Amino acid sequence: MIPQLLKTPLTELTGVRHPVVQTGMGWVAGPRLVSGTANAGGLGILASATMTIAQLEAAIIEVKGRTDAPFGVNLRADAADAPARCDLLISYGVKVASFALAPKPELISKLKEHDIVVIPSVGLPKHAVKVASWGADAVMIQGGEGGGHTGSVPTSLLLPTVLDAVDIPVIAAGGYYDGRGLAAALAYGAAGIGMGTRFLLTADSAVPEAVKRLYLEHDLNGTVVTDKVDGMPHRMLRTPLVEEIEESSRLKRLTPTLRRTLEFKRDSGMSWRELAVDGRAMRKAQGRSLAQMTLAANTPTMLKAGLVDGDTGAGVLAAGQVVGVLDDLPTCEVLIDRVVTQAAECLRQSRSMMVTLA
C-alpha cells in the first residue's frame, strides 16, 4: 500500500490518503466495496437509495467493522426519509454525506453541525453556485461520459465551468479510470476524481463475476444513453434487452413497468402512501412528468436484476463509456495504488516541461 503522494483539498477535507472517490452506485457500492476502497486510502461511498433505513444502518455497521478509515454515504436528497437517514450518519459518525441532487439548506446545516462533510452532485455551474451558497463543503460533477443518469455536457467542458463558478473543492467524475485522468483533473484545478464503472469492475465488487465479464467484452461503442427505462437519460450497456426497450412502444412497456413497481414496493418495504410522497418529491425536484415517474419505478428492479441477481436478460447494466477501455478486475488497493502512482509521475513529467525564466 503506497503512502500519500498527492495532497489536495479533498484529502484535507475528508481525511483520506488519496484523492480518489468510489461513487455511490445503487446495488453495487455495498460494504465490501466501500471498505475495500477506504482501506486502500480512497473515499468509499455507500449507496443507500436502494436500502431501507434498517438495511442502511446494518451496512454502516458492517463498513465500520471492516475499516477505521473515513467513508461516506450517498443519499437521495428528495427522499421523504432523508432527515432520518442523516440522523443515522450523525449517530454513527460517518465522515461524508454525498447527495444526488441538492439537499435542503437546513439539512446541510444539520450535518455540518456534526462535522459531516457535505458533497452534493451537480450537473450545471448554477447548481454548484446554489449548493455552495447553502454551505456545501464540496461538489461532484459528472460529465456525459459517466454511467447511470447523466447529462449531455462532457466532463472536459463541465469541469472548468464549475471550477470557474465556485470556490469550494470540485470532484470530477465521468470518463476517469487511470492516473492520467487524475493528473488531468488536478491540472484543471479539481480536488480529485470520482470513478464508478472502474470500481464496479474490481475484485472487491459484489457484482456477479459473469456480469463483470460481460462488461469487459464491450468496446467504446458498447454503451447507449436512453430515456426509455425511467424517463431520464441513462447510460447503460448496449445489451439485447436494452435494444429491445429502445425499439418498443410506450404501451408495450406499460405491463412490465407496473410489475416492476410492485416489485420495488415489496423490496423497499414502502407503503403506497410513501411511494406517492417520494414520487411527488422527485417530480417536483426533477421536473419529471407523470409518465416519466411511472417509468422511474423500472430502475431499481431492473438494475437489481442485472447487478445483483446476474440476470442480464431481465436487467439493465449501468455503465460509463470507460467500460470500452477496461480489461481487468484489480483489487481496490491495486487500482488506487496504480492510479495515484501514475498520476504523480504524470505531474512530475509535466513540471519538467516548465521553462525556468532568468
Coordinates of C-alpha atoms in Angstrom, one line a residue:
M1 CA 0.0 0.0 0.0
I2 CA 1.6 3.3 -1.1
P3 CA 2.0 6.3 1.1
Q4 CA 0.2 9.6 0.3
L5 CA 1.7 11.1 -2.8
L6 CA -0.9 13.8 -3.6
K7 CA -2.3 16.3 -1.1
T8 CA -5.4 18.1 -2.3
P9 CA -8.4 19.9 -0.8
L10 CA -10.3 16.6 -1.0
T11 CA -7.7 14.7 1.1
E12 CA -7.6 17.5 3.6
L13 CA -11.3 17.9 3.8
T14 CA -12.2 14.2 4.3
G15 CA -9.0 12.8 5.8
V16 CA -8.5 10.1 3.1
R17 CA -5.0 9.4 1.9
H18 CA -5.6 9.6 -1.9
P19 CA -7.9 12.0 -4.0
V20 CA -9.9 9.1 -5.4
V21 CA -13.6 8.6 -4.8
Q22 CA -15.6 5.4 -5.4
T23 CA -19.0 6.7 -6.3
G24 CA -22.3 5.6 -4.6
M25 CA -23.7 3.2 -7.3
G26 CA -27.0 1.6 -6.4
W27 CA -26.8 -2.2 -5.8
V28 CA -23.0 -2.0 -6.3
A29 CA -21.5 0.2 -3.6
G30 CA -22.1 -2.1 -0.6
P31 CA -20.0 -2.6 2.5
R32 CA -17.3 -4.8 0.8
L33 CA -16.5 -2.4 -2.0
V34 CA -16.7 0.7 0.3
S35 CA -14.4 -0.8 2.9
G36 CA -12.0 -2.1 0.2
T37 CA -11.8 1.5 -1.1
A38 CA -11.4 3.0 2.3
N39 CA -8.7 0.6 3.4
A40 CA -6.8 1.4 0.1
G41 CA -6.8 5.1 1.0
G42 CA -9.7 6.3 -1.2
L43 CA -13.1 7.7 -0.3
G44 CA -15.7 4.9 -0.5
I45 CA -19.3 5.9 -0.8
L46 CA -22.1 3.6 0.4
A47 CA -25.1 3.7 -1.8
S48 CA -28.3 3.9 0.3
A49 CA -31.0 4.8 -2.2
T50 CA -31.8 1.1 -2.7
M51 CA -31.7 0.3 1.0
T52 CA -34.4 0.6 3.7
I53 CA -33.3 2.5 6.8
A54 CA -32.7 -0.7 8.7
Q55 CA -30.5 -2.0 5.8
L56 CA -28.6 1.2 5.7
E57 CA -27.9 1.0 9.5
A58 CA -26.7 -2.6 9.1
A59 CA -24.5 -1.6 6.2
I60 CA -22.9 1.3 8.1
I61 CA -22.2 -1.0 11.0
E62 CA -20.6 -3.6 8.6
V63 CA -18.4 -1.0 7.0
K64 CA -17.2 0.3 10.4
G65 CA -16.4 -3.2 11.3
R66 CA -14.2 -3.7 8.2
T67 CA -12.3 -0.3 8.3
D68 CA -11.3 2.5 10.6
A69 CA -10.8 4.8 7.6
P70 CA -13.2 7.6 6.6
F71 CA -16.1 6.7 4.3
G72 CA -19.3 8.3 3.1
V73 CA -23.0 7.5 2.4
N74 CA -24.9 8.6 -0.7
L75 CA -28.4 9.8 -0.1
R76 CA -31.4 10.9 -2.2
A77 CA -31.9 14.5 -1.3
D78 CA -35.6 14.3 -2.3
A79 CA -36.4 11.2 -0.3
A80 CA -39.1 11.6 2.3
D81 CA -37.0 9.9 4.9
A82 CA -33.8 11.8 4.1
P83 CA -33.7 13.6 7.5
A84 CA -34.0 10.2 9.3
R85 CA -31.1 8.8 7.2
C86 CA -29.0 11.8 8.0
D87 CA -29.7 11.1 11.7
L88 CA -28.1 7.7 11.2
L89 CA -25.0 9.2 9.7
I90 CA -24.7 11.5 12.7
S91 CA -25.3 8.7 15.2
Y92 CA -22.5 6.5 13.7
G93 CA -20.0 9.3 12.9
V94 CA -20.0 8.8 9.2
K95 CA -17.5 11.3 7.7
V96 CA -19.2 12.2 4.4
A97 CA -22.7 12.7 3.2
S98 CA -23.0 12.8 -0.6
F99 CA -26.2 13.6 -2.4
A100 CA -27.8 13.0 -5.7
L101 CA -29.4 16.4 -6.3
A102 CA -29.3 19.3 -3.9
P103 CA -30.1 18.7 -0.2
K104 CA -32.1 21.4 1.6
P105 CA -30.1 24.2 3.3
E106 CA -31.4 23.1 6.7
L107 CA -30.2 19.5 6.1
I108 CA -26.7 20.8 5.1
S109 CA -26.6 22.9 8.3
K110 CA -27.6 20.0 10.5
L111 CA -24.9 17.7 9.0
K112 CA -22.2 20.3 9.2
E113 CA -23.1 21.0 12.9
H114 CA -22.0 17.4 13.5
D115 CA -18.7 17.8 11.4
I116 CA -20.1 15.7 8.5
V117 CA -18.7 16.8 5.1
V118 CA -21.5 17.5 2.6
I119 CA -20.8 16.8 -1.1
P120 CA -23.8 17.2 -3.4
S121 CA -23.6 16.1 -7.1
V122 CA -24.3 18.8 -9.6
G123 CA -24.8 18.9 -13.4
L124 CA -24.5 22.6 -14.1
P125 CA -22.5 25.6 -12.8
K126 CA -25.6 27.3 -11.5
H127 CA -26.4 24.2 -9.3
A128 CA -22.9 24.3 -7.9
V129 CA -23.3 28.0 -7.0
K130 CA -26.6 27.3 -5.3
V131 CA -25.4 24.5 -3.0
A132 CA -22.1 26.4 -2.3
S133 CA -24.2 29.3 -1.1
W134 CA -26.1 26.9 1.2
G135 CA -22.9 25.7 2.8
A136 CA -21.9 22.6 0.9
D137 CA -18.3 21.7 1.5
A138 CA -17.6 20.4 -2.0
V139 CA -19.4 19.3 -5.1
M140 CA -19.0 16.4 -7.5
I141 CA -19.7 16.9 -11.2
Q142 CA -20.3 14.1 -13.7
G143 CA -19.9 14.7 -17.4
G144 CA -21.9 12.9 -20.1
E145 CA -19.3 10.1 -20.3
G146 CA -20.4 8.8 -16.9
G147 CA -22.7 5.9 -16.3
G148 CA -26.2 5.9 -14.9
H149 CA -28.2 9.1 -15.0
T150 CA -26.1 11.6 -16.9
G151 CA -26.2 14.9 -18.9
S152 CA -25.0 15.7 -22.3
V153 CA -22.1 18.0 -21.4
P154 CA -18.7 16.3 -21.5
T155 CA -16.5 16.4 -18.4
S156 CA -13.8 18.4 -20.2
L157 CA -16.3 21.3 -20.5
L158 CA -18.4 20.8 -17.4
L159 CA -15.4 20.7 -15.0
P160 CA -13.8 24.1 -15.9
T161 CA -17.1 25.9 -16.0
V162 CA -17.9 24.7 -12.5
L163 CA -14.4 25.4 -11.2
D164 CA -14.9 29.0 -12.5
A165 CA -18.2 29.3 -10.8
V166 CA -17.4 28.3 -7.2
D167 CA -14.6 28.5 -4.6
I168 CA -15.2 25.1 -2.9
P169 CA -13.4 21.9 -3.9
V170 CA -14.7 20.2 -7.1
I171 CA -14.5 16.5 -7.7
A172 CA -14.6 15.4 -11.3
A173 CA -16.4 12.2 -12.5
G174 CA -17.3 10.8 -15.9
G175 CA -14.7 9.2 -18.0
Y176 CA -12.0 8.6 -15.4
Y177 CA -10.2 5.2 -15.0
D178 CA -6.5 5.8 -14.6
G179 CA -3.7 8.1 -13.3
R180 CA -3.6 10.1 -16.5
G181 CA -7.2 11.2 -15.9
L182 CA -6.5 12.0 -12.2
A183 CA -3.5 14.1 -13.3
A184 CA -5.5 15.9 -15.9
A185 CA -8.3 16.6 -13.5
L186 CA -5.9 18.0 -10.9
A187 CA -4.3 20.1 -13.6
Y188 CA -7.7 21.6 -14.4
G189 CA -8.0 22.5 -10.7
A190 CA -10.2 19.7 -9.4
A191 CA -9.6 18.3 -5.9
G192 CA -9.9 14.7 -7.1
I193 CA -11.8 12.3 -9.3
G194 CA -14.8 10.0 -8.8
M195 CA -14.9 6.6 -10.6
G196 CA -18.0 4.4 -10.8
T197 CA -17.6 1.8 -13.6
R198 CA -13.9 1.3 -12.8
F199 CA -14.7 0.4 -9.2
L200 CA -17.7 -1.8 -10.3
L201 CA -15.1 -3.8 -12.3
T202 CA -12.8 -4.7 -9.3
A203 CA -12.3 -7.9 -7.4
D204 CA -13.9 -6.2 -4.3
S205 CA -17.2 -5.5 -6.2
A206 CA -20.0 -7.9 -5.3
V207 CA -21.4 -7.8 -8.8
P208 CA -21.6 -11.4 -10.1
E209 CA -18.4 -12.5 -11.9
A210 CA -20.3 -13.4 -15.1
V211 CA -21.8 -9.9 -15.3
K212 CA -18.3 -8.4 -14.8
R213 CA -17.0 -10.4 -17.7
L214 CA -19.9 -9.2 -19.8
Y215 CA -18.9 -5.6 -19.1
L216 CA -15.3 -6.4 -20.1
E217 CA -16.5 -7.7 -23.5
H218 CA -17.8 -4.3 -24.6
D219 CA -15.9 -1.8 -26.6
L220 CA -16.1 2.0 -26.8
N221 CA -19.4 1.8 -28.7
G222 CA -20.8 -0.6 -26.1
T223 CA -22.9 1.9 -24.2
V224 CA -26.1 3.8 -25.1
V225 CA -28.0 6.7 -23.4
T226 CA -31.7 6.0 -23.3
D227 CA -34.7 7.6 -21.6
K228 CA -37.0 4.7 -22.2
V229 CA -36.1 2.8 -19.0
D230 CA -37.1 5.5 -16.4
G231 CA -37.9 8.6 -18.4
M232 CA -34.5 10.3 -17.8
P233 CA -31.2 10.0 -19.8
H234 CA -29.5 6.9 -18.5
R235 CA -26.2 5.5 -19.8
M236 CA -26.0 1.7 -19.8
L237 CA -24.5 -1.3 -21.6
R238 CA -25.9 -1.9 -25.1
T239 CA -27.4 -5.3 -24.5
P240 CA -30.2 -7.2 -26.4
L241 CA -32.7 -6.2 -23.6
V242 CA -31.8 -2.5 -23.9
E243 CA -32.0 -2.7 -27.7
E244 CA -35.5 -4.2 -27.3
I245 CA -36.6 -1.5 -24.9
E246 CA -35.3 1.2 -27.2
E247 CA -37.4 -0.2 -30.1
S248 CA -40.6 -0.9 -28.0
S249 CA -43.6 1.4 -27.8
R250 CA -44.9 3.1 -24.6
L251 CA -47.9 0.8 -24.5
K252 CA -45.8 -2.3 -24.8
R253 CA -43.6 -1.2 -21.8
L254 CA -46.6 -0.5 -19.6
T255 CA -47.2 -4.0 -18.2
P256 CA -43.6 -4.7 -17.2
T257 CA -43.4 -1.2 -15.8
L258 CA -46.3 -1.8 -13.5
R259 CA -44.9 -5.2 -12.5
R260 CA -41.6 -3.7 -11.5
T261 CA -43.4 -1.0 -9.5
L262 CA -44.9 -3.8 -7.4
E263 CA -41.5 -5.5 -7.1
F264 CA -39.9 -2.3 -5.9
K265 CA -42.7 -1.7 -3.4
R266 CA -42.1 -5.2 -2.0
D267 CA -38.3 -4.9 -1.8
S268 CA -38.3 -1.4 -0.3
G269 CA -40.9 -2.1 2.3
M270 CA -42.6 1.2 1.5
S271 CA -46.3 1.8 1.6
W272 CA -48.3 3.1 -1.4
R273 CA -48.5 6.4 0.5
E274 CA -44.7 6.6 1.0
L275 CA -44.2 5.8 -2.7
A276 CA -46.6 8.6 -3.6
V277 CA -44.8 11.1 -1.3
D278 CA -41.4 10.1 -2.8
G279 CA -42.8 10.3 -6.3
R280 CA -44.2 13.8 -5.7
A281 CA -40.9 15.0 -4.2
M282 CA -38.9 13.6 -7.2
R283 CA -41.4 15.1 -9.7
K284 CA -41.0 18.5 -8.0
A285 CA -37.2 18.3 -7.7
Q286 CA -36.5 16.9 -11.2
G287 CA -39.4 18.2 -13.2
R288 CA -40.4 14.8 -14.4
S289 CA -43.8 14.2 -16.0
L290 CA -46.3 11.6 -14.6
A291 CA -45.3 9.2 -17.4
Q292 CA -41.7 9.6 -16.5
M293 CA -42.4 9.0 -12.8
T294 CA -44.2 5.8 -13.8
L295 CA -41.2 4.7 -15.8
A296 CA -38.9 5.6 -12.9
A297 CA -40.2 2.6 -11.0
N298 CA -38.3 0.4 -13.5
T299 CA -34.9 1.5 -12.5
P300 CA -34.3 -0.1 -9.1
T301 CA -35.7 -3.5 -10.0
M302 CA -34.1 -3.7 -13.5
L303 CA -30.7 -2.7 -12.1
K304 CA -31.0 -5.2 -9.3
A305 CA -31.9 -8.0 -11.7
G306 CA -28.6 -7.4 -13.6
L307 CA -26.2 -6.2 -10.9
V308 CA -27.3 -8.4 -8.0
D309 CA -29.1 -11.4 -9.5
G310 CA -27.0 -11.6 -12.6
D311 CA -30.0 -11.9 -14.8
T312 CA -28.9 -9.8 -17.8
G313 CA -31.9 -10.9 -19.7
A314 CA -34.2 -9.1 -17.3
G315 CA -32.0 -6.4 -16.0
V316 CA -30.1 -3.3 -17.3
L317 CA -26.4 -2.6 -16.6
A318 CA -25.4 1.0 -15.9
A319 CA -22.0 1.8 -17.4
G320 CA -19.8 4.7 -18.2
Q321 CA -18.0 4.9 -21.6
V322 CA -14.8 3.9 -19.9
V323 CA -16.1 0.3 -20.0
G324 CA -14.7 0.1 -23.5
V325 CA -11.1 0.5 -22.3
L326 CA -11.1 -1.7 -19.2
D327 CA -9.8 -5.2 -19.4
D328 CA -9.0 -6.4 -15.8
L329 CA -10.5 -6.8 -12.3
P330 CA -8.0 -5.5 -9.8
T331 CA -8.5 -5.2 -6.1
C332 CA -9.3 -1.7 -4.9
E333 CA -5.9 -1.5 -3.4
V334 CA -4.1 -2.4 -6.6
L335 CA -6.4 0.0 -8.6
I336 CA -5.9 3.0 -6.3
D337 CA -2.2 2.5 -5.9
R338 CA -1.6 2.4 -9.7
V339 CA -3.9 5.4 -10.4
V340 CA -2.2 7.6 -7.8
T341 CA 1.3 6.4 -8.7
Q342 CA 0.7 7.1 -12.4
A343 CA -0.9 10.5 -11.7
A344 CA 2.1 11.5 -9.5
E345 CA 4.5 10.5 -12.3
C346 CA 2.5 12.4 -14.9
L347 CA 2.6 15.5 -12.8
R348 CA 6.3 15.2 -12.3
Q349 CA 6.8 14.9 -16.0
S350 CA 4.6 18.0 -16.6
R351 CA 6.8 20.0 -14.2
S352 CA 9.9 19.0 -16.2
M353 CA 8.4 20.8 -19.2
M354 CA 8.3 24.1 -17.4
V355 CA 10.8 26.7 -18.6
T356 CA 12.7 28.5 -15.9
L357 CA 13.0 32.2 -16.6
A358 CA 16.0 34.1 -15.6

